[in-house]
Coordinates of C-alpha atoms in Angstrom, one line a residue:
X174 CA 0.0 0.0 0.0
X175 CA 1.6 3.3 -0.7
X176 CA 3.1 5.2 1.6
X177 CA 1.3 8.8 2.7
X178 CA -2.2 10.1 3.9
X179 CA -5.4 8.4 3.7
X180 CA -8.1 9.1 0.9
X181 CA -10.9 10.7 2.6
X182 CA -14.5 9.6 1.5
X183 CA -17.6 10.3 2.2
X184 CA -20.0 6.9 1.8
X185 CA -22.6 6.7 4.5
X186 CA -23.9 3.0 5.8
X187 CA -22.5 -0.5 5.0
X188 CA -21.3 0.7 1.3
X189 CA -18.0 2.9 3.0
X190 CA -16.8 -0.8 3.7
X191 CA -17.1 -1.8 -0.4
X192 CA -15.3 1.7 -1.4
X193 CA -12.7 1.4 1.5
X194 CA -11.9 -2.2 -0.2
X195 CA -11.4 -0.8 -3.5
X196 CA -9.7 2.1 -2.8
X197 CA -7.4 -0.4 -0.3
X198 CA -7.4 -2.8 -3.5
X199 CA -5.7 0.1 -6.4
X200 CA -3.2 0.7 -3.1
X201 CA -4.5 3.3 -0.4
X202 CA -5.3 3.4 2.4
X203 CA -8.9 4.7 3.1
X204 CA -10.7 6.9 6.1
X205 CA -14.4 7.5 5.9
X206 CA -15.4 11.1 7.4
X207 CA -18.9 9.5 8.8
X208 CA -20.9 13.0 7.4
X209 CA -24.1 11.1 7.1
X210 CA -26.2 8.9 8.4
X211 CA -29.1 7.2 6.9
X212 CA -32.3 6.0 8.8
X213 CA -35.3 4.1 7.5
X214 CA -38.5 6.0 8.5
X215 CA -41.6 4.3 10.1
X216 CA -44.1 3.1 7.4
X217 CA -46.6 5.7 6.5
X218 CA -50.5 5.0 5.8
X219 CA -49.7 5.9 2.0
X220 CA -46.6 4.1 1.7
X221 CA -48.5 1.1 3.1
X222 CA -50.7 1.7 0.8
X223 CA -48.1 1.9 -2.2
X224 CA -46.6 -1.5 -1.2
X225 CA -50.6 -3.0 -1.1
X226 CA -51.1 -1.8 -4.6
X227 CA -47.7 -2.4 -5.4
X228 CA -48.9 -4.9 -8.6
X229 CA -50.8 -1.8 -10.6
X230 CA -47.3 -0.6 -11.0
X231 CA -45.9 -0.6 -14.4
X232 CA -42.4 0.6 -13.6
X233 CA -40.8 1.1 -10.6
X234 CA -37.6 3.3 -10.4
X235 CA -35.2 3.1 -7.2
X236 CA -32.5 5.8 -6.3
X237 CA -29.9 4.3 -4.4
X238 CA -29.2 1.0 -2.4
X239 CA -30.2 2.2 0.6
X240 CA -33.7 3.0 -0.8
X241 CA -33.8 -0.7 -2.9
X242 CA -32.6 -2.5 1.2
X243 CA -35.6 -0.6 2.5
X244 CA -38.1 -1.5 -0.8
X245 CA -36.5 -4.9 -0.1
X246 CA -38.0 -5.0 3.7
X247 CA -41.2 -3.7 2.7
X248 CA -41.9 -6.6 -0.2
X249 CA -40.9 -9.2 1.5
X250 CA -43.4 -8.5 4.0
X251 CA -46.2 -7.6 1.7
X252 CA -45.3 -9.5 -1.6
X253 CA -43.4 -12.8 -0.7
X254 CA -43.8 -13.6 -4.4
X255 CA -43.3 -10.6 -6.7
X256 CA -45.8 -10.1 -9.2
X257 CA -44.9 -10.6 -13.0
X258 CA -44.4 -8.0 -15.8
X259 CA -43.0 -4.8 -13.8
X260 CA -40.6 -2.9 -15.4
X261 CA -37.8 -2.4 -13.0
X262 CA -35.1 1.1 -12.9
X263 CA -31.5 1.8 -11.2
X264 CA -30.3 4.9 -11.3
X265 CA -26.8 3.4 -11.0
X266 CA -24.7 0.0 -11.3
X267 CA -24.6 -0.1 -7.3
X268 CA -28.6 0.3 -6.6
X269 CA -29.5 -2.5 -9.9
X270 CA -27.0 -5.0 -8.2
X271 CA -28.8 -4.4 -4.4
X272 CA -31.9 -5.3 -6.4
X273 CA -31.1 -8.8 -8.5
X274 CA -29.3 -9.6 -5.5
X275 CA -31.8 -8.8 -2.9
X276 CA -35.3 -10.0 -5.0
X277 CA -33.7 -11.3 -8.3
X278 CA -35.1 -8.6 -10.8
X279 CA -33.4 -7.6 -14.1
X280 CA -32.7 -4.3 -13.8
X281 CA -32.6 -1.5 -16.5
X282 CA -29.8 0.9 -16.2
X283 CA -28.4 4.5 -17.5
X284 CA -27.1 3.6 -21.0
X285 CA -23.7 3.1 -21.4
X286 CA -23.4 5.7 -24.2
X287 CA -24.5 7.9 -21.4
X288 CA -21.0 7.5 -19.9
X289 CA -22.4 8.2 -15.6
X290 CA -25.1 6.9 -13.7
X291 CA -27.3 9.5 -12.9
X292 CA -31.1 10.4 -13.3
X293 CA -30.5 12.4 -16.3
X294 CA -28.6 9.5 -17.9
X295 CA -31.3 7.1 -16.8
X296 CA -33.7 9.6 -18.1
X297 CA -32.4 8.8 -21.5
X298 CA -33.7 5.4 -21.6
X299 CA -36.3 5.0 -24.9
X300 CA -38.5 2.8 -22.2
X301 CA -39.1 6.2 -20.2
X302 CA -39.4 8.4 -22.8
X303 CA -43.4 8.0 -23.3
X304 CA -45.4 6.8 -20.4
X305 CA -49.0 7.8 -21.0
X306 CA -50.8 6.8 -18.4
X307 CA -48.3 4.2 -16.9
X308 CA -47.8 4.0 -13.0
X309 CA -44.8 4.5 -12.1
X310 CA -43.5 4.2 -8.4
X311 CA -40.3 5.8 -7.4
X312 CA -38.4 4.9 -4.9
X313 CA -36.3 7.2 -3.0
X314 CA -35.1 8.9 0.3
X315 CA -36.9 11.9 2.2
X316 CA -36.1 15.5 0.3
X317 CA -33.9 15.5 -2.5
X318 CA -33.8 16.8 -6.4
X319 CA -37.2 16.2 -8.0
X320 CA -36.1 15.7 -11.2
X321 CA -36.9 11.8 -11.7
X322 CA -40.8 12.6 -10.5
X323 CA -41.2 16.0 -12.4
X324 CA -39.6 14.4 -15.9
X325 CA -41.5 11.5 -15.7
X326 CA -44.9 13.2 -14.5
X327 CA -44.2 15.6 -17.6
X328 CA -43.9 12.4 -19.7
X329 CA -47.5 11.4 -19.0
X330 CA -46.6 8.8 -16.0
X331 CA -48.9 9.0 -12.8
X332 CA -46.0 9.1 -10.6
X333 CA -46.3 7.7 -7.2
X334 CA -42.8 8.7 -5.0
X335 CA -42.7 6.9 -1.5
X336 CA -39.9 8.4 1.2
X337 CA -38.2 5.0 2.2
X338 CA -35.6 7.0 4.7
X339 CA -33.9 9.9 5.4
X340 CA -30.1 11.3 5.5
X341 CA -29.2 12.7 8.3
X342 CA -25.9 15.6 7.8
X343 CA -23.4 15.3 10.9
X344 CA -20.1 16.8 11.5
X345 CA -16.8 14.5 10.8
X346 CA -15.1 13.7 13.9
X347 CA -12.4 16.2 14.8
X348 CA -9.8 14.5 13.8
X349 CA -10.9 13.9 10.8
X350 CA -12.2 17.9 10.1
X351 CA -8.7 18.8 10.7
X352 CA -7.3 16.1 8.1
X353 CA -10.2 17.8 5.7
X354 CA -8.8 21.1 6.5
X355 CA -5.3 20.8 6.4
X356 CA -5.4 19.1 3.1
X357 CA -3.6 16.2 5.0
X358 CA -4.9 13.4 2.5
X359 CA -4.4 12.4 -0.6
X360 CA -7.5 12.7 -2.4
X361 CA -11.3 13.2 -1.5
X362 CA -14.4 11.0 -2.5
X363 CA -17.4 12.3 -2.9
X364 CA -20.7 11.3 -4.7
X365 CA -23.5 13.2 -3.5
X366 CA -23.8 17.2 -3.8
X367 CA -25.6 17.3 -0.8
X368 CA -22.8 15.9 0.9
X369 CA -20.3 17.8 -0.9
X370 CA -22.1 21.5 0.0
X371 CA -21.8 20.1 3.8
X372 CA -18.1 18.8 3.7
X373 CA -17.3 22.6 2.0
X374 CA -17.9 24.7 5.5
X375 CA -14.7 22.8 6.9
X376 CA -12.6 23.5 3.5
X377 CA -10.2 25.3 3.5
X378 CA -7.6 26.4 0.3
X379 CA -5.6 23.8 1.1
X380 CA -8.1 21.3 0.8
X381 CA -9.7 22.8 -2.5
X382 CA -6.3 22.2 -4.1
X383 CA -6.0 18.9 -3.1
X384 CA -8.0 15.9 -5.9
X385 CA -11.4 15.2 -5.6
X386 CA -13.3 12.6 -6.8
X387 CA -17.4 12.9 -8.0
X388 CA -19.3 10.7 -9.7
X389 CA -21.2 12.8 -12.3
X390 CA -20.5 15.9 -14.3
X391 CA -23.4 17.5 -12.2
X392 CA -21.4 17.7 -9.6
X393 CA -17.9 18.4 -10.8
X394 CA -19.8 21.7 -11.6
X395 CA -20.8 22.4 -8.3
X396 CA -17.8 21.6 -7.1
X397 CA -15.9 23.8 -9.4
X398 CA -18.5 26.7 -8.0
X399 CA -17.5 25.7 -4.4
X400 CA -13.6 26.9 -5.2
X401 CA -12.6 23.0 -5.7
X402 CA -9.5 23.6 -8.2
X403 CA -10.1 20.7 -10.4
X404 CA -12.7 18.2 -9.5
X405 CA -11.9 14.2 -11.7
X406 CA -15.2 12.9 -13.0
X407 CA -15.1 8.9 -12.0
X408 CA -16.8 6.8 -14.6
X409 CA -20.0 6.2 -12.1
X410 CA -20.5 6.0 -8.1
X411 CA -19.8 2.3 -8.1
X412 CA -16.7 1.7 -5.4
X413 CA -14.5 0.4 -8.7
X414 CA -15.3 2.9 -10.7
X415 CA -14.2 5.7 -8.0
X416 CA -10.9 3.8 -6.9
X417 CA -10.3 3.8 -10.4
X418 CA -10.4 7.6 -10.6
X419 CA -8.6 7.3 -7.6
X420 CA -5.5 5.8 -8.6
X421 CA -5.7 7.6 -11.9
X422 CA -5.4 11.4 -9.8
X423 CA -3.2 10.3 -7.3
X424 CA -0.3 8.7 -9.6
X425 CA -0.4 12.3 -11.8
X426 CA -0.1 13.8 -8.2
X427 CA 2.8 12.4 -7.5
X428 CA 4.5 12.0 -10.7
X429 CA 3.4 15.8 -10.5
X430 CA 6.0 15.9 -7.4
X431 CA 8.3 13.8 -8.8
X432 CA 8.7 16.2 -11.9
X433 CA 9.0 19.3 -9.5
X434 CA 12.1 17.7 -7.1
X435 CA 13.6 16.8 -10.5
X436 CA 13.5 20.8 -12.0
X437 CA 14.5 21.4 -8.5
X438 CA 17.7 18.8 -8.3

């Protein structure tokens, strides 16, 4: 494992364990900064109600693994044998593999042409580009970007969106907000904006200087707008995919280095 600081990432839940691996596989070590925290919410009259008329669906789309774990819990109380001929949706490699693991759907997923996984990418999909009438159920966590419900609802689908948990923003432990402020790490993982926006109030210039890794071109915008000097786009928010861009920023780094103590020798 190379010698150095840690990469920082943000990953909240059991998934920090799959991104520390990977990270720890391309040769670094890995510290997750714990910002958030996600809880399943008690079940709702409406989302009982959802998972009752769960076979009028046409499609279903989930967000994220946590939210396709919680839609897991709630079926195999309800539905212990799916019904047939629902269209299933992932908005990225991570969420669709949760689902054929956890109830043993196929799973449609951004195109590859796309080149992220993302709700616009997914959006692309010619199966969601005309839904007259379908029902669609989407499955996500409490708040959020409404993009996914409005596009689809503007599409023609009666769009149904259950609340399946909710993130919950917390400070890094001090040691850690000190690594993040110092810039005493060798690159930062991020792949949520929200997340990104709440890591930013303990950045410092040092740290905006320093690589970061997103997952989508959405966000190496906003990072770019939060002073991050320049953000590397990983080829999706699957743990391989970000280790990947991990190993990728942080050999330029130090052949970067290396470069400078040779002009300087």
């Amino acid at each position: 494992m190379a010698a150095g600081p840690a990469v920082l990432i943000c990953r909240p839940g059991e998934r920090a364990a799959a991104l520390t691996a990977a990270i720890e596989a391309v040769g670094y070590a890995a510290l997750n900064l714990e910002a958030m925290a996600l809880e399943a919410l008690p079940e709702e009259p409406a989302v009982r109600q959802a998972w009752l008329d769960f076979d009028h669906f046409h499609k279903v789309v989930v967000v994220s693994p946590f939210a396709a774990e919680c839609l897991y819990r709630a079926l195999d109380r309800y539905w212990p044998q799916l019904p047939l001929g629902t269209q299933w949706y992932a908005v990225g490699a991570a969420t669709a593999e949760a689902l054929h693991e956890r109830l043993g759907v196929r799973v449609h997923l951004p195109p590859a042409a796309a080149g992220e996984d993302t709700s616009e990418a997914l959006l692309e999909l010619a199966s969601l580009r005309s839904l007259n009438g379908q029902r669609v159920l989407l499955v996500a966590g409490e708040g959020g970007r409404t993009l996914l419900a409005d596009t689809l609802a503007a599409r023609g689908a009666r769009v149904t969106r259950v609340a399946l948990y909710r993130r919950r923003l917390q400070a890094p432990p001090p040691e850690l907000q000190q690594r993040l402020a110092r810039g005493e790490f060798r690159a930062l993982v991020v792949s949520s904006g929200e997340l990104l926006e709440h890591l930013a109030r303990w950045s410092t210039r040092v740290t905006l200087n320093q690589p970061l890794i997103v997952s989508s071109r959405r966000l190496a915008t906003l990072a770019s707008n939060l002073g991050f000097r320049t953000p590397v786009v990983a080829a999706g928010a699957t743990p391989a995919a970000l280790a990947s861009a991990v190993a990728a920023a942080c050999n330029q780094e130090d052949a970067d280095v290396d470069q400078d103590d040779l002009e300087k020798g």
